[in-house]
mmCIF file of C-alpha atoms in Angstrom:
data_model
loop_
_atom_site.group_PDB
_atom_site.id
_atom_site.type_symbol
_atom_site.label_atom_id
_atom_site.label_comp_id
_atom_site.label_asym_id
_atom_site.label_seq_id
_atom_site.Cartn_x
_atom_site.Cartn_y
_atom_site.Cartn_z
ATOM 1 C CA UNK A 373 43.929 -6.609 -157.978
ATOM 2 C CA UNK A 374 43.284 -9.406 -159.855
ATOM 3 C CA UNK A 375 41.893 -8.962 -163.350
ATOM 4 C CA UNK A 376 37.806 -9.946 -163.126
ATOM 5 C CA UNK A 377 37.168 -12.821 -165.515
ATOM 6 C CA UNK A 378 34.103 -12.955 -168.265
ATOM 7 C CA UNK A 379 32.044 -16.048 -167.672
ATOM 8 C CA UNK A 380 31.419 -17.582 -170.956
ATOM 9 C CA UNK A 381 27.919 -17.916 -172.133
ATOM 10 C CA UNK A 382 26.855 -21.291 -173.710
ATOM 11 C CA UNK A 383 26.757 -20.989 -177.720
ATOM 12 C CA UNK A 384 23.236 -21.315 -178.709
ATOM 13 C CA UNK A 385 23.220 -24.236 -181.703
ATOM 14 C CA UNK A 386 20.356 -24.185 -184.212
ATOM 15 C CA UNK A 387 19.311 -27.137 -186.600
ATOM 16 C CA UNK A 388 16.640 -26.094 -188.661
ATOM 17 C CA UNK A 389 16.784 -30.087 -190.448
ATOM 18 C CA UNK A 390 16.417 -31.908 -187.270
ATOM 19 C CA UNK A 391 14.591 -29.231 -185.398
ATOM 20 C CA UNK A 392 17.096 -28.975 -182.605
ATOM 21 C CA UNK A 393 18.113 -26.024 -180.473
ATOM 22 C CA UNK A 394 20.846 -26.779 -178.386
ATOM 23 C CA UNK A 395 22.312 -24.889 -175.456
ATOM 24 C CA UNK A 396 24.818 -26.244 -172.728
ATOM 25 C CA UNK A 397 23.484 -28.955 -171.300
ATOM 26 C CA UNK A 398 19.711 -28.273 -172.541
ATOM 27 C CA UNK A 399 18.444 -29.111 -175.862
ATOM 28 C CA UNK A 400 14.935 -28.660 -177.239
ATOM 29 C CA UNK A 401 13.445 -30.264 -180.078
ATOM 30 C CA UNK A 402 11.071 -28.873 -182.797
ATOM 31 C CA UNK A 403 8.812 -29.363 -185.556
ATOM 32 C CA UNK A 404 10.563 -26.740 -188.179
ATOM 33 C CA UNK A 405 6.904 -27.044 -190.306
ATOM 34 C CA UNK A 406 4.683 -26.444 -187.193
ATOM 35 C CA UNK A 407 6.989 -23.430 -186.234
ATOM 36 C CA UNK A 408 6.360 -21.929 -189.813
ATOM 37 C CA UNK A 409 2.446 -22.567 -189.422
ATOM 38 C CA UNK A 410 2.544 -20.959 -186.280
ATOM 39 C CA UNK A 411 4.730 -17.707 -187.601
ATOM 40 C CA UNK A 412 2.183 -17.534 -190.450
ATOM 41 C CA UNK A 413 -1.011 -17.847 -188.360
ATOM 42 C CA UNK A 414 0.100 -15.322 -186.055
ATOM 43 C CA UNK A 415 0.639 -12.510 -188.574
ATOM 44 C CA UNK A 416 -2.442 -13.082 -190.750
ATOM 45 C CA UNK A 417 -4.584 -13.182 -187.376
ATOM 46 C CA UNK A 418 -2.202 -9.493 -187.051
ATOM 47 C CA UNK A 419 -3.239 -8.582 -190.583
ATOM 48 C CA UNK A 420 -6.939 -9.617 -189.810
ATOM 49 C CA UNK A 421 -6.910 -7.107 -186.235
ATOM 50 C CA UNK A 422 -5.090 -4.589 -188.024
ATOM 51 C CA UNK A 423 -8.364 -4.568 -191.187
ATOM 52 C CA UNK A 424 -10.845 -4.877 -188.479
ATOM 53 C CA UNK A 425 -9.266 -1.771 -185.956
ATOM 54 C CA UNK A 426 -10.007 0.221 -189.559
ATOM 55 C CA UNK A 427 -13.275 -1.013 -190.068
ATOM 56 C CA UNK A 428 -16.403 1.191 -189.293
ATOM 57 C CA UNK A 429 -18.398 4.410 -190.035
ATOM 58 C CA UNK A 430 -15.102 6.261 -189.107
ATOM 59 C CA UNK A 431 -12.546 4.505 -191.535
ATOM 60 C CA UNK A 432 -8.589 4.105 -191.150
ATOM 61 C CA UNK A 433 -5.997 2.437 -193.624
ATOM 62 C CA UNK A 434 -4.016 -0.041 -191.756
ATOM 63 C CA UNK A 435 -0.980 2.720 -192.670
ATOM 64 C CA UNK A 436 -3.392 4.872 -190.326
ATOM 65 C CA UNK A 437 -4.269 2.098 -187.813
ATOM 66 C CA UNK A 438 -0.440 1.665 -186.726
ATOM 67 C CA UNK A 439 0.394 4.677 -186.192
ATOM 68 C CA UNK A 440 -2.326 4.950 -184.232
ATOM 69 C CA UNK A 441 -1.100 2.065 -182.369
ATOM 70 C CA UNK A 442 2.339 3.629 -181.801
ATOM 71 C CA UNK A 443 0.673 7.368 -180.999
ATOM 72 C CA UNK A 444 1.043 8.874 -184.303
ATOM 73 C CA UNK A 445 -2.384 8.725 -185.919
ATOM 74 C CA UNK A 446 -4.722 10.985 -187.038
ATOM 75 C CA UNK A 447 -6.848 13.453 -185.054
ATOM 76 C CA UNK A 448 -9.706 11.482 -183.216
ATOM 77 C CA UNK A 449 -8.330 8.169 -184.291
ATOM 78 C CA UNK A 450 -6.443 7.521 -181.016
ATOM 79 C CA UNK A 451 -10.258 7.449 -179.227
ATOM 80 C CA UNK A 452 -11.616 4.883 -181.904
ATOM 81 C CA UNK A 453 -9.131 2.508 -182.291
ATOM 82 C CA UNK A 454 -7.796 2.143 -178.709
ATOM 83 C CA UNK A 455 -10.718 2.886 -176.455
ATOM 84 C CA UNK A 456 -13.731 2.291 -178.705
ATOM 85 C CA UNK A 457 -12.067 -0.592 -181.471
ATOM 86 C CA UNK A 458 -9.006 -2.384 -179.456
ATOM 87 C CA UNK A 459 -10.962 -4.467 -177.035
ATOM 88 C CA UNK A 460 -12.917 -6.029 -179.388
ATOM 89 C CA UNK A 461 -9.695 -7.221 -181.693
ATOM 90 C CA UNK A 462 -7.933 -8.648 -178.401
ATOM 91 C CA UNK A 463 -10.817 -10.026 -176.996
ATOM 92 C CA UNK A 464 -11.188 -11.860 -180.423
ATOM 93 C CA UNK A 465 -7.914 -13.104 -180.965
ATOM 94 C CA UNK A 466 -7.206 -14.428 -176.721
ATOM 95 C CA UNK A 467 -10.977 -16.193 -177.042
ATOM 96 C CA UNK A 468 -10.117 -17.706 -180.663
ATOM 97 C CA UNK A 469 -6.677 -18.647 -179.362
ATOM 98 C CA UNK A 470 -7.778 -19.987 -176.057
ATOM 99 C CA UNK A 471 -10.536 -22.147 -177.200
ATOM 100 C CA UNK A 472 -8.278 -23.301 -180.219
ATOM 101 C CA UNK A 473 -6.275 -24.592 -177.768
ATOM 102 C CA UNK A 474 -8.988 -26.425 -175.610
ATOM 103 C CA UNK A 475 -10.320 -27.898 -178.619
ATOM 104 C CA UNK A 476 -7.108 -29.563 -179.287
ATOM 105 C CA UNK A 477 -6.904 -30.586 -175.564
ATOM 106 C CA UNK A 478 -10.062 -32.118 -175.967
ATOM 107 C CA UNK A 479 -9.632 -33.798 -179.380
ATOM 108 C CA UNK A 480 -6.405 -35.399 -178.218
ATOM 109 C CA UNK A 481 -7.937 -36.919 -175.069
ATOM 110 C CA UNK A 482 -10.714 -38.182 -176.718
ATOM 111 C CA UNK A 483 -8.516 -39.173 -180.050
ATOM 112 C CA UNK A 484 -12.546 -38.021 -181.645
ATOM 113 C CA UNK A 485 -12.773 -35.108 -184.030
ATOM 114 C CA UNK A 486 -15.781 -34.333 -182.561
ATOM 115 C CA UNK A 487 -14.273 -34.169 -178.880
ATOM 116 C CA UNK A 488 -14.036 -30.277 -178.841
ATOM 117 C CA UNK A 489 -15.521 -28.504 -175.407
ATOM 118 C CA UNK A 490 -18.582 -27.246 -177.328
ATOM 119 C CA UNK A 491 -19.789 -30.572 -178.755
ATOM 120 C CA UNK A 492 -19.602 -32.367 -175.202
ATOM 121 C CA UNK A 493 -21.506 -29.969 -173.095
ATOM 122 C CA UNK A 494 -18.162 -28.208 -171.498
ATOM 123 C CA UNK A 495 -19.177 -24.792 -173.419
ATOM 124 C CA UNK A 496 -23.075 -24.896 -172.832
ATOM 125 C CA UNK A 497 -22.093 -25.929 -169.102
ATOM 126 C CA UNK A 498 -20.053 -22.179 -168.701
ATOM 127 C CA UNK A 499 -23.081 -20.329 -170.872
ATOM 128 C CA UNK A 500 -25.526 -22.163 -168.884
ATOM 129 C CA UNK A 501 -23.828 -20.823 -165.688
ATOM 130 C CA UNK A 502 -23.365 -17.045 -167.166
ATOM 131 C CA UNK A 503 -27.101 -17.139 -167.634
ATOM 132 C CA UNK A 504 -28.278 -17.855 -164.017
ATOM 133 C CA UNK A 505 -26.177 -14.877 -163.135
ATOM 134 C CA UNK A 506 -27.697 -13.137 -165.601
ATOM 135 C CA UNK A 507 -31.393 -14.204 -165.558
ATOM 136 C CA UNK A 508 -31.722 -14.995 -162.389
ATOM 137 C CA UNK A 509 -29.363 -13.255 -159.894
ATOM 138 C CA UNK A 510 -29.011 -9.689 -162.352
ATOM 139 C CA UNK A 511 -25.381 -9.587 -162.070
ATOM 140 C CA UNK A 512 -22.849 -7.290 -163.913
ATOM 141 C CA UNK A 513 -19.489 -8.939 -165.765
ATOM 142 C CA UNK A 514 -17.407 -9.857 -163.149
ATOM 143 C CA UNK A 515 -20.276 -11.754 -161.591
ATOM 144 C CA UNK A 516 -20.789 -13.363 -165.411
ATOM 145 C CA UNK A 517 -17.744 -14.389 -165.869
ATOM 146 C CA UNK A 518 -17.749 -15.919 -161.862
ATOM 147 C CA UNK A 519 -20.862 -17.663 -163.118
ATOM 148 C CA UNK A 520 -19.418 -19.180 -166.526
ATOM 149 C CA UNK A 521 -15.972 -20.867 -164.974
ATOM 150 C CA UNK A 522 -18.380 -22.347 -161.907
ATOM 151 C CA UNK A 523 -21.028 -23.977 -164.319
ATOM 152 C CA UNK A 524 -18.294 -25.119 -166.695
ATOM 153 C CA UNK A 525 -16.005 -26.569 -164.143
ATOM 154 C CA UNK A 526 -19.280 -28.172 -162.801
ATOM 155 C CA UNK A 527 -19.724 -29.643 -165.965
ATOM 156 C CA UNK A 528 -17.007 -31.059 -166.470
ATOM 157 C CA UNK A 529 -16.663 -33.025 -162.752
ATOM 158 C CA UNK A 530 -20.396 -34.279 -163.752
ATOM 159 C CA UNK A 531 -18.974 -35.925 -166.963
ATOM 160 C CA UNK A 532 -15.973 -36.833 -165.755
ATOM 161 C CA UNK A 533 -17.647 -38.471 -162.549
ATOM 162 C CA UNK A 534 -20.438 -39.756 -165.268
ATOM 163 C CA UNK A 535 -17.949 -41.675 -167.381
ATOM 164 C CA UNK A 536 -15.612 -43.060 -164.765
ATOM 165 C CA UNK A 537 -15.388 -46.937 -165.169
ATOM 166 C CA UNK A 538 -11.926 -47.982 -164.644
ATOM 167 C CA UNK A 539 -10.436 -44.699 -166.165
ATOM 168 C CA UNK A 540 -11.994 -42.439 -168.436
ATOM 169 C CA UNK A 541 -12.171 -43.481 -171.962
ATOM 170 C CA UNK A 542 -12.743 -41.084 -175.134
ATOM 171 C CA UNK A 543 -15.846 -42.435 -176.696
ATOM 172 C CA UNK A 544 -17.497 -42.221 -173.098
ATOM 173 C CA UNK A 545 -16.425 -39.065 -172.816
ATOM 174 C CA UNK A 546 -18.123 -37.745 -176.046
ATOM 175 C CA UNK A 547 -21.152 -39.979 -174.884
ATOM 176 C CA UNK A 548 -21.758 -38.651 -172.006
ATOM 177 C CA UNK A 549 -20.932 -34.845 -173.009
ATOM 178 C CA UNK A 550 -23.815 -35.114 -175.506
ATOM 179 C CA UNK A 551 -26.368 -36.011 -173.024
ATOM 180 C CA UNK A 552 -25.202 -33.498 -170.617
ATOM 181 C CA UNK A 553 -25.073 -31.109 -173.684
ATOM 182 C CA UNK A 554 -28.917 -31.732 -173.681
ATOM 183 C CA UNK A 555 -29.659 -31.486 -170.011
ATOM 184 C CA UNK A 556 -28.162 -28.136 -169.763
ATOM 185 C CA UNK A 557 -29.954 -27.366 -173.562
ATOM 186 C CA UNK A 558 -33.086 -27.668 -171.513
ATOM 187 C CA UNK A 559 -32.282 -26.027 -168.457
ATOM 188 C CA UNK A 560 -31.157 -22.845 -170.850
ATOM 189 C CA UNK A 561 -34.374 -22.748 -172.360
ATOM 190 C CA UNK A 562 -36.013 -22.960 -168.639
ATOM 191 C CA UNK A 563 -34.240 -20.131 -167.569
ATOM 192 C CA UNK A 564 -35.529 -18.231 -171.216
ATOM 193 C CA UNK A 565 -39.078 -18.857 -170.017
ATOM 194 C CA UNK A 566 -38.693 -17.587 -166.503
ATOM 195 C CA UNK A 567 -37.100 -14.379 -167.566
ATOM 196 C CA UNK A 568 -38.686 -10.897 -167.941
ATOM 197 C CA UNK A 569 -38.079 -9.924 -171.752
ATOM 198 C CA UNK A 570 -35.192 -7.219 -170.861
ATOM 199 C CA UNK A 571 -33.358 -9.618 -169.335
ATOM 200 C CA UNK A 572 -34.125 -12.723 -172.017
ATOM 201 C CA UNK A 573 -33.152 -10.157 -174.694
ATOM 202 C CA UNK A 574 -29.575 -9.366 -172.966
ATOM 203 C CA UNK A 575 -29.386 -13.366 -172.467
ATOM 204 C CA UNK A 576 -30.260 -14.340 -175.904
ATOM 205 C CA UNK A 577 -27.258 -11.664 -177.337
ATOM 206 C CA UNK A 578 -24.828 -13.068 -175.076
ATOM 207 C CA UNK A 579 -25.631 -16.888 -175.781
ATOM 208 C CA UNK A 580 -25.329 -16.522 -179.615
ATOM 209 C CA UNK A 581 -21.218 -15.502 -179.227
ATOM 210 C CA UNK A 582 -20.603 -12.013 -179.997
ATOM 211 C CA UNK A 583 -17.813 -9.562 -179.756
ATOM 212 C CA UNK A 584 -20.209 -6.461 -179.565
ATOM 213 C CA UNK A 585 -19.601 -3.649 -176.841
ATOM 214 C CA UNK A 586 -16.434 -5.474 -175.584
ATOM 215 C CA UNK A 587 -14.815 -3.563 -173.106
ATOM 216 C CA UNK A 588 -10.701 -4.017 -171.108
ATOM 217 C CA UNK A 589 -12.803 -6.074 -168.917
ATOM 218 C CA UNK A 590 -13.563 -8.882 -171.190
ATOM 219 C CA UNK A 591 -9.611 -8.940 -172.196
ATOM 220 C CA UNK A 592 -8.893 -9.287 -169.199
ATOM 221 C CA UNK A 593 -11.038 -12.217 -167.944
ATOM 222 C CA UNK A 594 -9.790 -13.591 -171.664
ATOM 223 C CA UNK A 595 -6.225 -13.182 -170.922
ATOM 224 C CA UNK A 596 -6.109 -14.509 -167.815
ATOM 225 C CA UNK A 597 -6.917 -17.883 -168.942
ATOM 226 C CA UNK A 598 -4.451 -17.987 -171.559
ATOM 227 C CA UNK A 599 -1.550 -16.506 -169.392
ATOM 228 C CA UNK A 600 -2.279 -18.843 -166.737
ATOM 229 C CA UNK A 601 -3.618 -22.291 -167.902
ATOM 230 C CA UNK A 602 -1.917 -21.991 -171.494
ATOM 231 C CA UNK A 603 1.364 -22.905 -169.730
ATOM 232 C CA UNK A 604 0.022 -25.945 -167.715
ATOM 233 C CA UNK A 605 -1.469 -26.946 -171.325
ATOM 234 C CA UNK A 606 1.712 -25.917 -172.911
ATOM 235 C CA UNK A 607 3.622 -27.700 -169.639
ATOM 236 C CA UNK A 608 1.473 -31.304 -170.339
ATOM 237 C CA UNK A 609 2.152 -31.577 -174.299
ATOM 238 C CA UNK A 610 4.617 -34.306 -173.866
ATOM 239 C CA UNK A 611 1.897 -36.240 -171.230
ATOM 240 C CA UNK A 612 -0.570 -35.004 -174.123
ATOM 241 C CA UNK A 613 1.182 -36.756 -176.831
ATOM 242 C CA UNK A 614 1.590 -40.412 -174.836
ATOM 243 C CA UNK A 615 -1.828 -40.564 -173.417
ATOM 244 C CA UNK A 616 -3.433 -40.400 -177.267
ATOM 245 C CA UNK A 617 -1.043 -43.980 -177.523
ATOM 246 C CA UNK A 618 -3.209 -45.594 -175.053
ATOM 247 C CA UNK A 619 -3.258 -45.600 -170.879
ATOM 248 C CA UNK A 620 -0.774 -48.803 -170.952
ATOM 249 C CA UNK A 621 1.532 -47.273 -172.901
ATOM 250 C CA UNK A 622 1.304 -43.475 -171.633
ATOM 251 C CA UNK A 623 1.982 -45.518 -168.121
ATOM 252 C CA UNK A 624 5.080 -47.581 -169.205
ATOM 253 C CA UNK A 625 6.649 -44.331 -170.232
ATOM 254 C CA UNK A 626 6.385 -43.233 -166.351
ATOM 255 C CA UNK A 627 3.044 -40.711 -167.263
ATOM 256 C CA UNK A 628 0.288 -41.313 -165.048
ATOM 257 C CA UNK A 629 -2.172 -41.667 -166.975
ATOM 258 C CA UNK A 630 -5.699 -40.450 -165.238
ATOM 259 C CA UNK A 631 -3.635 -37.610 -163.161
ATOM 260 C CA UNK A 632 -2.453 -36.144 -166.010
ATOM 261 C CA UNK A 633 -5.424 -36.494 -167.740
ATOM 262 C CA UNK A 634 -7.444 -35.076 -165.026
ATOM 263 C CA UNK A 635 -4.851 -31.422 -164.939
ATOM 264 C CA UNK A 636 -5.615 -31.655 -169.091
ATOM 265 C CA UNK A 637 -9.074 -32.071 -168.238
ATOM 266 C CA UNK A 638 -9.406 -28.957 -165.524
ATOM 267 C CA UNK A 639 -6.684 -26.519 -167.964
ATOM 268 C CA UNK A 640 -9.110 -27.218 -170.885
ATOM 269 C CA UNK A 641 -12.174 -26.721 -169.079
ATOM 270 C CA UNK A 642 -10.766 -23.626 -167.274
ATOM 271 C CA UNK A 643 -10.031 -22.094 -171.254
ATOM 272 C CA UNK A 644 -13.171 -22.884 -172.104
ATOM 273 C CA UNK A 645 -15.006 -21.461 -169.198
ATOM 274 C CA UNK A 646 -13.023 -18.021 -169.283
ATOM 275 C CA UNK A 647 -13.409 -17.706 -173.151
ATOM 276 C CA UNK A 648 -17.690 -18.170 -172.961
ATOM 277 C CA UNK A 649 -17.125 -15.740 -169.858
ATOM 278 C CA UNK A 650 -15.250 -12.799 -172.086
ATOM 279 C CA UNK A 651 -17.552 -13.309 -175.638
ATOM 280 C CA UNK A 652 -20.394 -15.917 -174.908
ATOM 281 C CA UNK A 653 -20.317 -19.560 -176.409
ATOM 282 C CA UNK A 654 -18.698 -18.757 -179.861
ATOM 283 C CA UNK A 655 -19.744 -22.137 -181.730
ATOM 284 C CA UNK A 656 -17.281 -24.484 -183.689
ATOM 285 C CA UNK A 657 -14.197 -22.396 -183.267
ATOM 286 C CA UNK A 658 -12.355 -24.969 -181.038
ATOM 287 C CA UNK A 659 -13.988 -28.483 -182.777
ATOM 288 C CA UNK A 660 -12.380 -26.082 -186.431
ATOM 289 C CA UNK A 661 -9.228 -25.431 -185.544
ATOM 290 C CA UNK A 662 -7.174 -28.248 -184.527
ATOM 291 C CA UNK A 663 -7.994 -30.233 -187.200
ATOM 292 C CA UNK A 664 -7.494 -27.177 -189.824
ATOM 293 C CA UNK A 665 -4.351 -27.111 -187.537
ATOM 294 C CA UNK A 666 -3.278 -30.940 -188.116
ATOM 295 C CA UNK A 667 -3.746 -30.722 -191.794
ATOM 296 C CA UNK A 668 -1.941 -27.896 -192.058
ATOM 297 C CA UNK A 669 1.543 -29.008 -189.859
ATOM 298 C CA UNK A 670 0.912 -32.334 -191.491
ATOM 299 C CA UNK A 671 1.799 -33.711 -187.960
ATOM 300 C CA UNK A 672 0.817 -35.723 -185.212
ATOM 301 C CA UNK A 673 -0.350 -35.502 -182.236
ATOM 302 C CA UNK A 674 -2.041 -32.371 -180.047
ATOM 303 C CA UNK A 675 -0.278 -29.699 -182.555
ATOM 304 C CA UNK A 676 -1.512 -27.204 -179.386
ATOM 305 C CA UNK A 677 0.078 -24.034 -180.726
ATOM 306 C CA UNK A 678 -0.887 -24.333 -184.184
ATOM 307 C CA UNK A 679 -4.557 -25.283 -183.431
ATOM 308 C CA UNK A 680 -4.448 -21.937 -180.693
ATOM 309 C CA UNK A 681 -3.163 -19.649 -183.633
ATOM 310 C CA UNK A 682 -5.336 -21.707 -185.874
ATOM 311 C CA UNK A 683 -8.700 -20.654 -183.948
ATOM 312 C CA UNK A 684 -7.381 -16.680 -183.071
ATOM 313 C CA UNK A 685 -7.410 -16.263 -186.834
ATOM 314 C CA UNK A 686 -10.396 -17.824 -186.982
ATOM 315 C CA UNK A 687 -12.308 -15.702 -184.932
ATOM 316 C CA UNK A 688 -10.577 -12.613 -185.912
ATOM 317 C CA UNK A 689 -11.430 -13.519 -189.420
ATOM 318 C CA UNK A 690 -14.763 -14.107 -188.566
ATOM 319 C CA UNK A 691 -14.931 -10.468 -186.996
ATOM 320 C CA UNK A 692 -13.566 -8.792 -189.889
ATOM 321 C CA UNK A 693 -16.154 -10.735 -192.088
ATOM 322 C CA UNK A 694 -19.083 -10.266 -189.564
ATOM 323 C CA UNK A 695 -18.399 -5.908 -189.731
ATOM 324 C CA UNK A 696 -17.340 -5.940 -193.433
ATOM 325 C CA UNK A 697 -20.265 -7.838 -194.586
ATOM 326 C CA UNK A 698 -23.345 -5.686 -192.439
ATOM 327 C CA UNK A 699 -21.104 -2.574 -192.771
ATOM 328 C CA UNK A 700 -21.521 -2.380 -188.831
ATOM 329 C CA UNK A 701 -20.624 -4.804 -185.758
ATOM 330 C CA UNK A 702 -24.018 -5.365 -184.956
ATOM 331 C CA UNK A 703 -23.821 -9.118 -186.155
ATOM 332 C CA UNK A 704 -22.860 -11.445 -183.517
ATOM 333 C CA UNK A 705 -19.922 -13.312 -184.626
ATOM 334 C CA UNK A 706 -21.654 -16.691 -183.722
ATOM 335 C CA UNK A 707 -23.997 -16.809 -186.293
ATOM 336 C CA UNK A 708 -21.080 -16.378 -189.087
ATOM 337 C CA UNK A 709 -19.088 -19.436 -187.168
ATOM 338 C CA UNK A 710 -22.022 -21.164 -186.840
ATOM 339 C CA UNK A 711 -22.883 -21.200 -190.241
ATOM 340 C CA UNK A 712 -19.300 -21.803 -191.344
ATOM 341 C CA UNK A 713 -18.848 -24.608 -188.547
ATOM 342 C CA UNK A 714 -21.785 -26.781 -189.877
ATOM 343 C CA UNK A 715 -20.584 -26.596 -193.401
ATOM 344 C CA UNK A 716 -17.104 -27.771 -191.941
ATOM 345 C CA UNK A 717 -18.870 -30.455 -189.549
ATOM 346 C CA UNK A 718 -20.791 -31.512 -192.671
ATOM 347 C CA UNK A 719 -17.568 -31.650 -194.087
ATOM 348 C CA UNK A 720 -15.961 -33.652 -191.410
ATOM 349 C CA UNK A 721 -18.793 -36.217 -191.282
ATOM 350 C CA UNK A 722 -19.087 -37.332 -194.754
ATOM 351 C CA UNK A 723 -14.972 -37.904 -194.547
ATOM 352 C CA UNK A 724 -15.456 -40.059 -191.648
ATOM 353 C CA UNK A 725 -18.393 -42.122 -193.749
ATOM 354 C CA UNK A 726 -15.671 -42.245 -196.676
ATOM 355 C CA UNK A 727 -13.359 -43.338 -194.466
ATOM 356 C CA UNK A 728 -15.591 -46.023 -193.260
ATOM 357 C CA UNK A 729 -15.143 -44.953 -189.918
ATOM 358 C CA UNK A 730 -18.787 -44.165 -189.415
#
């Protein structure tokens, strides 16, 4: 018999200077500061679900909280934190991470600030769509959520259509968002008017953003958009990072410019519509984090991780705040983000008059 022979596995080769990973023929590069960011987002958005899963008329310590995690808690704390508590945390930190993401999907295509999904109509196009099924054909979650990815993806072929003219250009874009923003503003408060109070009450809690009463059905319809369009984001960075150079130059590097930015277009509506599906239209969130995101990497272009981790700790922070702050979850974590989100747009406006770029 002939002795069996070990294949050799390629050596993996880090360099933390250049950001290279080599191994065999593949090599990958990276941003060593972004990679940081994104390590440190991810565990203070963990510190922030960990405070918030102890948080509540029956209190843990976050000692307490993982061991409940792992099985080990105390008596009675295995039905609060996992069945009662846990939802709410996830569904927090997939929305805040998926619409982080679209709002860097949308920034980048529009190379505007103000370019996130909830300034140009994408987000009020998926509420808008959630509240015929609720209002008007009394439908349950999964019927909701149905309702929120049609009228967003709706949306967004009626702007897109709207804007065409030779390509689709980013201050078009925003232009026409806004006035669709408005249309669907007005058919929202239609739909108030022909509602029976029950059903304008459960409408009005949704439309605000809020985490309350989240249940494994809202992660789920949360997690499915970031499992499955994340990686076609993730997938399109590169095509990403050449269309913000212009359409001439995105196409002389061999990236079609108005397919790509079409499959950007439907990935970033799709997160948009599925996060408004799982926790209503959570304002400012995705316009927040990919510029908190840029200024933190110090790096250009789409920085789509970062600006994902960037809005999960947002919102998680924002739920922590929202239950620590009323001593309760009763407060819908819109109206903290909203109040926080003008400040920042505030913010964001008189830099842009500084810079004299408005």
């Amino acid at each position: 018999m002939s002795p069996v022979r070990e294949r050799k596995r390629p050596a993996v080769h880090v360099d933390p200077r250049r950001g290279l990973l080599r191994t065999g023929r593949w090599s990958l590069r990276y941003d060593p500061r972004a990679v940081l960011v994104c390590v440190l987002l991810a565990a203070l958005a963990a510190l922030a679900m960990v405070l918030a899963l102890g948080t509540g008329t029956y209190e843990l310590s976050p000692a307490e909280v993982v061991r409940t995690l792992f099985g080990d808690g105390p008596p009675g704390a295995g039905f609060v934190v996992l069945d009662l508590r846990l939802p709410r945390a996830l569904v927090a930190a997939l929305v805040g991470f998926g619409m982080g993401m679209a709002g860097a999907v949308f920034q980048s295509l529009t190379r505007n600030p103000l370019g996130s999904p909830d300034i140009i109509g994408f987000g009020n196009g998926a509420s808008a769509g959630a509240l015929v099924a609720i209002i008007v054909l009394d439908a349950g979650a999964t019927q909701t959520a149905v309702g929120a990815v049609s009228g967003g993806c709706a949306t967004a072929a009626a702007v897109y259509l709207l804007a065409w003219k030779r390509g689709v250009h980013g201050y078009r874009l925003v232009l026409v968002g806004i006035g669709a923003s408005a249309v669907l503003g007005a058919v929202t408060n239609f739909l108030y008017l022909r509602a029976d109070i029950g059903k304008a009450a459960q409408a009005a809690s949704w439309t605000i953003g809020s985490l309350n009463a989240r249940d494994w059905s809202d992660v789920t319809v949360a997690a499915l958009g970031v499992a499955v369009l994340g990686p076609v984001v993730l997938g399109y960075t590169r095509r990403l990072t050449m269309l913000e150079m212009g359409d001439d130059t995105a196409a002389a590097l061999g990236v079609p410019p108005e397919r790509s930015r079409l499959i950007l277009l439907s990935a970033g509506t799709g997160l948009t519509a599925l996060a408004v599906a799982a926790a209503g239209p959570v304002p400012f969130v995705a316009m927040a984090a990919p510029q908190l995101a840029r200024r933190m990497t110090r790096a250009a272009g789409p920085n789509i991780l970062p600006a994902a981790w960037t809005g999960a700790l947002l919102l998680t922070a924002a739920d922590l705040a929202t239950q620590r702050l009323t001593g309760s979850a009763l407060l819908p974590v819109g109206v903290l983000t909203g109040v926080a989100g003008g400040a920042y747009l505030a913010w964001l406006l008189r830099g842009e008059r500084r810079g004299a770029r408005l």
